Amino acid sequence: MVDTAVTRRIVEEVMEAVMAGAAGSIARHFVPGAMVSQRSNAAMSDAPWFGRMEGEFRLQGEEEARAFFDEMLKRTTYISYDLRGIVCEDDNAASRCDWTRRDEKTGTLITGTTMYWFAFTSDARIRSIETIGSIHSVIPLRKAEKVD
Protein backbone atom coordinates (compact mmCIF):
# COMPACT_ATOMS: atom_id res chain seq x y z
CA MET A 1 0.00 0.00 0.00
CA VAL A 2 1.19 3.50 -0.83
CA ASP A 3 1.88 6.01 1.95
CA THR A 4 -0.84 8.69 1.68
CA ALA A 5 1.57 11.45 2.72
CA VAL A 6 3.82 10.52 -0.21
CA THR A 7 0.94 10.40 -2.71
CA ARG A 8 -0.39 13.73 -1.42
CA ARG A 9 3.04 15.34 -1.89
CA ILE A 10 3.31 13.95 -5.44
CA VAL A 11 -0.22 15.07 -6.37
CA GLU A 12 0.49 18.55 -4.99
CA GLU A 13 3.75 18.74 -6.95
CA VAL A 14 2.12 17.59 -10.21
CA MET A 15 -0.93 19.85 -9.81
CA GLU A 16 1.16 22.90 -8.97
CA ALA A 17 3.53 22.26 -11.89
CA VAL A 18 0.72 21.82 -14.42
CA MET A 19 -1.31 24.81 -13.24
CA ALA A 20 1.73 27.10 -12.87
CA GLY A 21 2.97 26.08 -16.32
CA ALA A 22 6.37 24.79 -15.20
CA ALA A 23 6.65 21.00 -15.54
CA GLY A 24 10.01 20.90 -13.78
CA SER A 25 10.88 17.31 -12.92
CA ILE A 26 7.37 15.83 -12.51
CA ALA A 27 8.05 13.30 -15.32
CA ARG A 28 10.10 11.26 -12.82
CA HIS A 29 6.87 10.36 -10.98
CA PHE A 30 5.42 8.40 -13.93
CA VAL A 31 6.01 4.70 -14.58
CA PRO A 32 6.88 3.68 -18.14
CA GLY A 33 3.57 3.03 -19.89
CA ALA A 34 1.62 5.46 -17.67
CA MET A 35 -1.73 6.48 -19.15
CA VAL A 36 -2.98 10.07 -19.23
CA SER A 37 -6.63 10.48 -20.22
CA GLN A 38 -8.03 13.98 -20.80
CA ARG A 39 -11.60 14.97 -21.57
CA SER A 40 -13.63 18.18 -21.40
CA ASN A 41 -17.04 19.57 -22.23
CA ALA A 42 -15.54 21.95 -24.81
CA ALA A 43 -17.41 21.81 -28.10
CA MET A 44 -15.49 21.81 -31.38
CA SER A 45 -16.20 25.53 -31.67
CA ASP A 46 -14.42 26.01 -28.30
CA ALA A 47 -11.30 24.13 -29.44
CA PRO A 48 -9.30 27.24 -30.43
CA TRP A 49 -10.11 28.86 -27.08
CA PHE A 50 -9.47 25.84 -24.90
CA GLY A 51 -6.33 24.71 -26.73
CA ARG A 52 -6.76 21.22 -25.32
CA MET A 53 -5.02 17.93 -25.93
CA GLU A 54 -7.86 15.47 -25.50
CA GLY A 55 -7.68 11.72 -25.65
CA GLU A 56 -5.63 8.95 -24.11
CA PHE A 57 -1.86 9.14 -24.13
CA ARG A 58 0.47 6.33 -23.07
CA LEU A 59 3.80 7.74 -21.87
CA GLN A 60 6.62 5.30 -22.58
CA GLY A 61 9.12 6.64 -20.11
CA GLU A 62 10.40 9.78 -18.44
CA GLU A 63 11.61 11.44 -21.65
CA GLU A 64 8.23 10.98 -23.36
CA ALA A 65 6.39 12.15 -20.23
CA ARG A 66 8.55 15.29 -20.15
CA ALA A 67 7.83 15.99 -23.85
CA PHE A 68 4.09 15.42 -23.31
CA PHE A 69 3.87 17.87 -20.40
CA ASP A 70 6.04 20.44 -22.17
CA GLU A 71 3.66 20.36 -25.16
CA MET A 72 0.57 20.48 -22.95
CA LEU A 73 1.91 23.47 -21.01
CA LYS A 74 2.68 25.35 -24.24
CA ARG A 75 -0.99 25.11 -25.19
CA THR A 76 -2.58 26.19 -21.92
CA THR A 77 -1.48 28.88 -19.49
CA TYR A 78 -3.61 30.00 -16.58
CA ILE A 79 -4.15 33.52 -15.24
CA SER A 80 -5.28 32.10 -11.92
CA TYR A 81 -6.08 28.75 -10.36
CA ASP A 82 -7.31 27.45 -7.04
CA LEU A 83 -6.51 23.89 -5.95
CA ARG A 84 -9.68 22.82 -4.18
CA GLY A 85 -8.36 19.88 -2.19
CA ILE A 86 -6.72 16.49 -2.47
CA VAL A 87 -8.17 13.20 -1.30
CA CYS A 88 -5.86 10.18 -0.99
CA GLU A 89 -7.02 6.63 -0.31
CA ASP A 90 -5.01 3.43 -0.78
CA ASP A 91 -3.26 3.74 -4.15
CA ASN A 92 -5.61 6.42 -5.53
CA ALA A 93 -5.91 10.18 -5.19
CA ALA A 94 -8.27 12.84 -6.51
CA SER A 95 -8.12 16.59 -6.79
CA ARG A 96 -10.11 19.47 -8.21
CA CYS A 97 -8.89 22.77 -9.58
CA ASP A 98 -10.87 25.88 -10.56
CA TRP A 99 -9.07 28.02 -13.12
CA THR A 100 -9.17 31.05 -15.39
CA ARG A 101 -7.20 31.50 -18.57
CA ARG A 102 -7.03 34.05 -21.39
CA ASP A 103 -6.66 33.05 -25.02
CA GLU A 104 -3.48 34.77 -26.22
CA LYS A 105 -4.78 35.17 -29.79
CA THR A 106 -8.29 36.53 -29.17
CA GLY A 107 -8.18 37.84 -25.61
CA THR A 108 -11.17 35.64 -24.73
CA LEU A 109 -11.46 34.87 -21.00
CA ILE A 110 -12.32 31.26 -20.10
CA THR A 111 -13.19 29.91 -16.64
CA GLY A 112 -13.61 26.29 -15.67
CA THR A 113 -12.96 23.39 -13.33
CA THR A 114 -10.90 20.26 -13.87
CA MET A 115 -11.19 17.06 -11.83
CA TYR A 116 -8.11 14.84 -11.57
CA TRP A 117 -7.96 11.14 -10.61
CA PHE A 118 -4.55 9.59 -9.97
CA ALA A 119 -3.70 5.87 -9.69
CA PHE A 120 -0.36 4.91 -8.13
CA THR A 121 1.82 1.82 -8.18
CA SER A 122 2.97 0.21 -4.93
CA ASP A 123 6.24 2.19 -5.15
CA ALA A 124 4.35 5.54 -5.27
CA ARG A 125 4.76 6.20 -8.98
CA ILE A 126 1.88 7.41 -11.12
CA ARG A 127 0.28 4.65 -13.18
CA SER A 128 -2.48 6.83 -14.62
CA ILE A 129 -4.14 10.23 -14.48
CA GLU A 130 -7.64 10.86 -15.71
CA THR A 131 -8.87 14.43 -16.09
CA ILE A 132 -12.28 15.81 -16.91
CA GLY A 133 -12.46 19.55 -17.56
CA SER A 134 -15.59 21.64 -17.55
CA ILE A 135 -15.72 25.09 -19.09
CA HIS A 136 -18.06 27.37 -17.14
CA SER A 137 -17.85 30.56 -19.16
CA VAL A 138 -16.31 31.95 -22.30
CA ILE A 139 -16.23 35.73 -22.33
CA PRO A 140 -15.06 37.33 -25.59
CA LEU A 141 -12.86 40.41 -25.41
CA ARG A 142 -14.97 43.51 -25.99
CA LYS A 143 -13.56 46.01 -28.43
CA ALA A 144 -14.04 49.65 -27.61
CA GLU A 145 -16.70 51.25 -29.82
CA LYS A 146 -15.90 54.52 -31.59
CA VAL A 147 -17.97 57.46 -30.42
CA ASP A 148 -18.54 60.21 -33.00
PDB file of C-alpha atoms in Angstrom:
ATOM      1  CA  MET A   1       0.000   0.000   0.000  1.00  0.00           C
ATOM      2  CA  VAL A   2       1.189   3.495  -0.827  1.00  0.00           C
ATOM      3  CA  ASP A   3       1.883   6.010   1.954  1.00  0.00           C
ATOM      4  CA  THR A   4      -0.843   8.689   1.683  1.00  0.00           C
ATOM      5  CA  ALA A   5       1.572  11.451   2.725  1.00  0.00           C
ATOM      6  CA  VAL A   6       3.822  10.524  -0.206  1.00  0.00           C
ATOM      7  CA  THR A   7       0.943  10.402  -2.706  1.00  0.00           C
ATOM      8  CA  ARG A   8      -0.388  13.727  -1.416  1.00  0.00           C
ATOM      9  CA  ARG A   9       3.043  15.344  -1.887  1.00  0.00           C
ATOM     10  CA  ILE A  10       3.313  13.946  -5.440  1.00  0.00           C
ATOM     11  CA  VAL A  11      -0.217  15.071  -6.369  1.00  0.00           C
ATOM     12  CA  GLU A  12       0.487  18.554  -4.986  1.00  0.00           C
ATOM     13  CA  GLU A  13       3.747  18.738  -6.951  1.00  0.00           C
ATOM     14  CA  VAL A  14       2.122  17.589 -10.213  1.00  0.00           C
ATOM     15  CA  MET A  15      -0.926  19.848  -9.815  1.00  0.00           C
ATOM     16  CA  GLU A  16       1.160  22.903  -8.970  1.00  0.00           C
ATOM     17  CA  ALA A  17       3.527  22.256 -11.893  1.00  0.00           C
ATOM     18  CA  VAL A  18       0.720  21.819 -14.417  1.00  0.00           C
ATOM     19  CA  MET A  19      -1.309  24.807 -13.243  1.00  0.00           C
ATOM     20  CA  ALA A  20       1.726  27.096 -12.866  1.00  0.00           C
ATOM     21  CA  GLY A  21       2.973  26.083 -16.316  1.00  0.00           C
ATOM     22  CA  ALA A  22       6.371  24.788 -15.202  1.00  0.00           C
ATOM     23  CA  ALA A  23       6.647  21.002 -15.536  1.00  0.00           C
ATOM     24  CA  GLY A  24      10.008  20.902 -13.780  1.00  0.00           C
ATOM     25  CA  SER A  25      10.875  17.308 -12.918  1.00  0.00           C
ATOM     26  CA  ILE A  26       7.373  15.825 -12.513  1.00  0.00           C
ATOM     27  CA  ALA A  27       8.049  13.303 -15.315  1.00  0.00           C
ATOM     28  CA  ARG A  28      10.102  11.259 -12.816  1.00  0.00           C
ATOM     29  CA  HIS A  29       6.870  10.361 -10.980  1.00  0.00           C
ATOM     30  CA  PHE A  30       5.420   8.398 -13.930  1.00  0.00           C
ATOM     31  CA  VAL A  31       6.011   4.703 -14.578  1.00  0.00           C
ATOM     32  CA  PRO A  32       6.879   3.679 -18.141  1.00  0.00           C
ATOM     33  CA  GLY A  33       3.568   3.034 -19.886  1.00  0.00           C
ATOM     34  CA  ALA A  34       1.623   5.465 -17.667  1.00  0.00           C
ATOM     35  CA  MET A  35      -1.731   6.484 -19.153  1.00  0.00           C
ATOM     36  CA  VAL A  36      -2.983  10.075 -19.234  1.00  0.00           C
ATOM     37  CA  SER A  37      -6.630  10.476 -20.224  1.00  0.00           C
ATOM     38  CA  GLN A  38      -8.028  13.976 -20.795  1.00  0.00           C
ATOM     39  CA  ARG A  39     -11.600  14.968 -21.572  1.00  0.00           C
ATOM     40  CA  SER A  40     -13.632  18.183 -21.401  1.00  0.00           C
ATOM     41  CA  ASN A  41     -17.037  19.573 -22.226  1.00  0.00           C
ATOM     42  CA  ALA A  42     -15.540  21.945 -24.808  1.00  0.00           C
ATOM     43  CA  ALA A  43     -17.406  21.809 -28.103  1.00  0.00           C
ATOM     44  CA  MET A  44     -15.488  21.810 -31.377  1.00  0.00           C
ATOM     45  CA  SER A  45     -16.197  25.534 -31.673  1.00  0.00           C
ATOM     46  CA  ASP A  46     -14.421  26.008 -28.300  1.00  0.00           C
ATOM     47  CA  ALA A  47     -11.298  24.129 -29.440  1.00  0.00           C
ATOM     48  CA  PRO A  48      -9.300  27.236 -30.432  1.00  0.00           C
ATOM     49  CA  TRP A  49     -10.106  28.859 -27.076  1.00  0.00           C
ATOM     50  CA  PHE A  50      -9.466  25.841 -24.899  1.00  0.00           C
ATOM     51  CA  GLY A  51      -6.330  24.709 -26.730  1.00  0.00           C
ATOM     52  CA  ARG A  52      -6.757  21.221 -25.322  1.00  0.00           C
ATOM     53  CA  MET A  53      -5.018  17.927 -25.934  1.00  0.00           C
ATOM     54  CA  GLU A  54      -7.863  15.471 -25.499  1.00  0.00           C
ATOM     55  CA  GLY A  55      -7.681  11.720 -25.652  1.00  0.00           C
ATOM     56  CA  GLU A  56      -5.634   8.953 -24.115  1.00  0.00           C
ATOM     57  CA  PHE A  57      -1.863   9.139 -24.132  1.00  0.00           C
ATOM     58  CA  ARG A  58       0.469   6.332 -23.070  1.00  0.00           C
ATOM     59  CA  LEU A  59       3.800   7.740 -21.870  1.00  0.00           C
ATOM     60  CA  GLN A  60       6.621   5.300 -22.583  1.00  0.00           C
ATOM     61  CA  GLY A  61       9.125   6.644 -20.108  1.00  0.00           C
ATOM     62  CA  GLU A  62      10.402   9.777 -18.437  1.00  0.00           C
ATOM     63  CA  GLU A  63      11.614  11.443 -21.648  1.00  0.00           C
ATOM     64  CA  GLU A  64       8.234  10.978 -23.359  1.00  0.00           C
ATOM     65  CA  ALA A  65       6.394  12.152 -20.230  1.00  0.00           C
ATOM     66  CA  ARG A  66       8.552  15.288 -20.151  1.00  0.00           C
ATOM     67  CA  ALA A  67       7.832  15.985 -23.845  1.00  0.00           C
ATOM     68  CA  PHE A  68       4.086  15.423 -23.312  1.00  0.00           C
ATOM     69  CA  PHE A  69       3.872  17.868 -20.397  1.00  0.00           C
ATOM     70  CA  ASP A  70       6.044  20.439 -22.170  1.00  0.00           C
ATOM     71  CA  GLU A  71       3.664  20.362 -25.164  1.00  0.00           C
ATOM     72  CA  MET A  72       0.568  20.483 -22.954  1.00  0.00           C
ATOM     73  CA  LEU A  73       1.906  23.466 -21.010  1.00  0.00           C
ATOM     74  CA  LYS A  74       2.676  25.349 -24.245  1.00  0.00           C
ATOM     75  CA  ARG A  75      -0.989  25.107 -25.185  1.00  0.00           C
ATOM     76  CA  THR A  76      -2.584  26.192 -21.919  1.00  0.00           C
ATOM     77  CA  THR A  77      -1.479  28.883 -19.492  1.00  0.00           C
ATOM     78  CA  TYR A  78      -3.607  29.999 -16.581  1.00  0.00           C
ATOM     79  CA  ILE A  79      -4.154  33.516 -15.240  1.00  0.00           C
ATOM     80  CA  SER A  80      -5.280  32.099 -11.923  1.00  0.00           C
ATOM     81  CA  TYR A  81      -6.083  28.753 -10.360  1.00  0.00           C
ATOM     82  CA  ASP A  82      -7.315  27.449  -7.044  1.00  0.00           C
ATOM     83  CA  LEU A  83      -6.509  23.893  -5.954  1.00  0.00           C
ATOM     84  CA  ARG A  84      -9.685  22.824  -4.184  1.00  0.00           C
ATOM     85  CA  GLY A  85      -8.359  19.884  -2.194  1.00  0.00           C
ATOM     86  CA  ILE A  86      -6.725  16.493  -2.467  1.00  0.00           C
ATOM     87  CA  VAL A  87      -8.175  13.201  -1.300  1.00  0.00           C
ATOM     88  CA  CYS A  88      -5.860  10.178  -0.990  1.00  0.00           C
ATOM     89  CA  GLU A  89      -7.019   6.634  -0.312  1.00  0.00           C
ATOM     90  CA  ASP A  90      -5.008   3.435  -0.777  1.00  0.00           C
ATOM     91  CA  ASP A  91      -3.256   3.741  -4.152  1.00  0.00           C
ATOM     92  CA  ASN A  92      -5.608   6.420  -5.526  1.00  0.00           C
ATOM     93  CA  ALA A  93      -5.910  10.181  -5.192  1.00  0.00           C
ATOM     94  CA  ALA A  94      -8.266  12.843  -6.510  1.00  0.00           C
ATOM     95  CA  SER A  95      -8.116  16.591  -6.790  1.00  0.00           C
ATOM     96  CA  ARG A  96     -10.107  19.469  -8.205  1.00  0.00           C
ATOM     97  CA  CYS A  97      -8.889  22.772  -9.575  1.00  0.00           C
ATOM     98  CA  ASP A  98     -10.870  25.879 -10.557  1.00  0.00           C
ATOM     99  CA  TRP A  99      -9.074  28.019 -13.122  1.00  0.00           C
ATOM    100  CA  THR A 100      -9.173  31.055 -15.391  1.00  0.00           C
ATOM    101  CA  ARG A 101      -7.196  31.504 -18.572  1.00  0.00           C
ATOM    102  CA  ARG A 102      -7.025  34.047 -21.387  1.00  0.00           C
ATOM    103  CA  ASP A 103      -6.658  33.053 -25.019  1.00  0.00           C
ATOM    104  CA  GLU A 104      -3.483  34.775 -26.219  1.00  0.00           C
ATOM    105  CA  LYS A 105      -4.784  35.171 -29.788  1.00  0.00           C
ATOM    106  CA  THR A 106      -8.291  36.529 -29.173  1.00  0.00           C
ATOM    107  CA  GLY A 107      -8.184  37.842 -25.605  1.00  0.00           C
ATOM    108  CA  THR A 108     -11.167  35.639 -24.728  1.00  0.00           C
ATOM    109  CA  LEU A 109     -11.459  34.865 -20.996  1.00  0.00           C
ATOM    110  CA  ILE A 110     -12.324  31.259 -20.100  1.00  0.00           C
ATOM    111  CA  THR A 111     -13.194  29.910 -16.639  1.00  0.00           C
ATOM    112  CA  GLY A 112     -13.606  26.289 -15.665  1.00  0.00           C
ATOM    113  CA  THR A 113     -12.956  23.385 -13.330  1.00  0.00           C
ATOM    114  CA  THR A 114     -10.895  20.256 -13.870  1.00  0.00           C
ATOM    115  CA  MET A 115     -11.190  17.060 -11.829  1.00  0.00           C
ATOM    116  CA  TYR A 116      -8.109  14.836 -11.568  1.00  0.00           C
ATOM    117  CA  TRP A 117      -7.964  11.145 -10.607  1.00  0.00           C
ATOM    118  CA  PHE A 118      -4.552   9.589  -9.965  1.00  0.00           C
ATOM    119  CA  ALA A 119      -3.701   5.873  -9.691  1.00  0.00           C
ATOM    120  CA  PHE A 120      -0.364   4.909  -8.131  1.00  0.00           C
ATOM    121  CA  THR A 121       1.818   1.821  -8.185  1.00  0.00           C
ATOM    122  CA  SER A 122       2.965   0.209  -4.930  1.00  0.00           C
ATOM    123  CA  ASP A 123       6.241   2.186  -5.153  1.00  0.00           C
ATOM    124  CA  ALA A 124       4.351   5.535  -5.267  1.00  0.00           C
ATOM    125  CA  ARG A 125       4.757   6.198  -8.984  1.00  0.00           C
ATOM    126  CA  ILE A 126       1.879   7.412 -11.122  1.00  0.00           C
ATOM    127  CA  ARG A 127       0.279   4.648 -13.176  1.00  0.00           C
ATOM    128  CA  SER A 128      -2.485   6.827 -14.619  1.00  0.00           C
ATOM    129  CA  ILE A 129      -4.135  10.233 -14.481  1.00  0.00           C
ATOM    130  CA  GLU A 130      -7.644  10.864 -15.708  1.00  0.00           C
ATOM    131  CA  THR A 131      -8.869  14.431 -16.095  1.00  0.00           C
ATOM    132  CA  ILE A 132     -12.277  15.812 -16.911  1.00  0.00           C
ATOM    133  CA  GLY A 133     -12.460  19.546 -17.556  1.00  0.00           C
ATOM    134  CA  SER A 134     -15.593  21.637 -17.552  1.00  0.00           C
ATOM    135  CA  ILE A 135     -15.715  25.092 -19.092  1.00  0.00           C
ATOM    136  CA  HIS A 136     -18.062  27.366 -17.145  1.00  0.00           C
ATOM    137  CA  SER A 137     -17.854  30.555 -19.156  1.00  0.00           C
ATOM    138  CA  VAL A 138     -16.308  31.950 -22.302  1.00  0.00           C
ATOM    139  CA  ILE A 139     -16.228  35.735 -22.332  1.00  0.00           C
ATOM    140  CA  PRO A 140     -15.058  37.325 -25.591  1.00  0.00           C
ATOM    141  CA  LEU A 141     -12.865  40.411 -25.412  1.00  0.00           C
ATOM    142  CA  ARG A 142     -14.971  43.512 -25.994  1.00  0.00           C
ATOM    143  CA  LYS A 143     -13.564  46.005 -28.428  1.00  0.00           C
ATOM    144  CA  ALA A 144     -14.037  49.648 -27.606  1.00  0.00           C
ATOM    145  CA  GLU A 145     -16.698  51.252 -29.821  1.00  0.00           C
ATOM    146  CA  LYS A 146     -15.902  54.518 -31.589  1.00  0.00           C
ATOM    147  CA  VAL A 147     -17.975  57.457 -30.424  1.00  0.00           C
ATOM    148  CA  ASP A 148     -18.541  60.206 -32.998  1.00  0.00           C
TER     149      ASP A 148
END
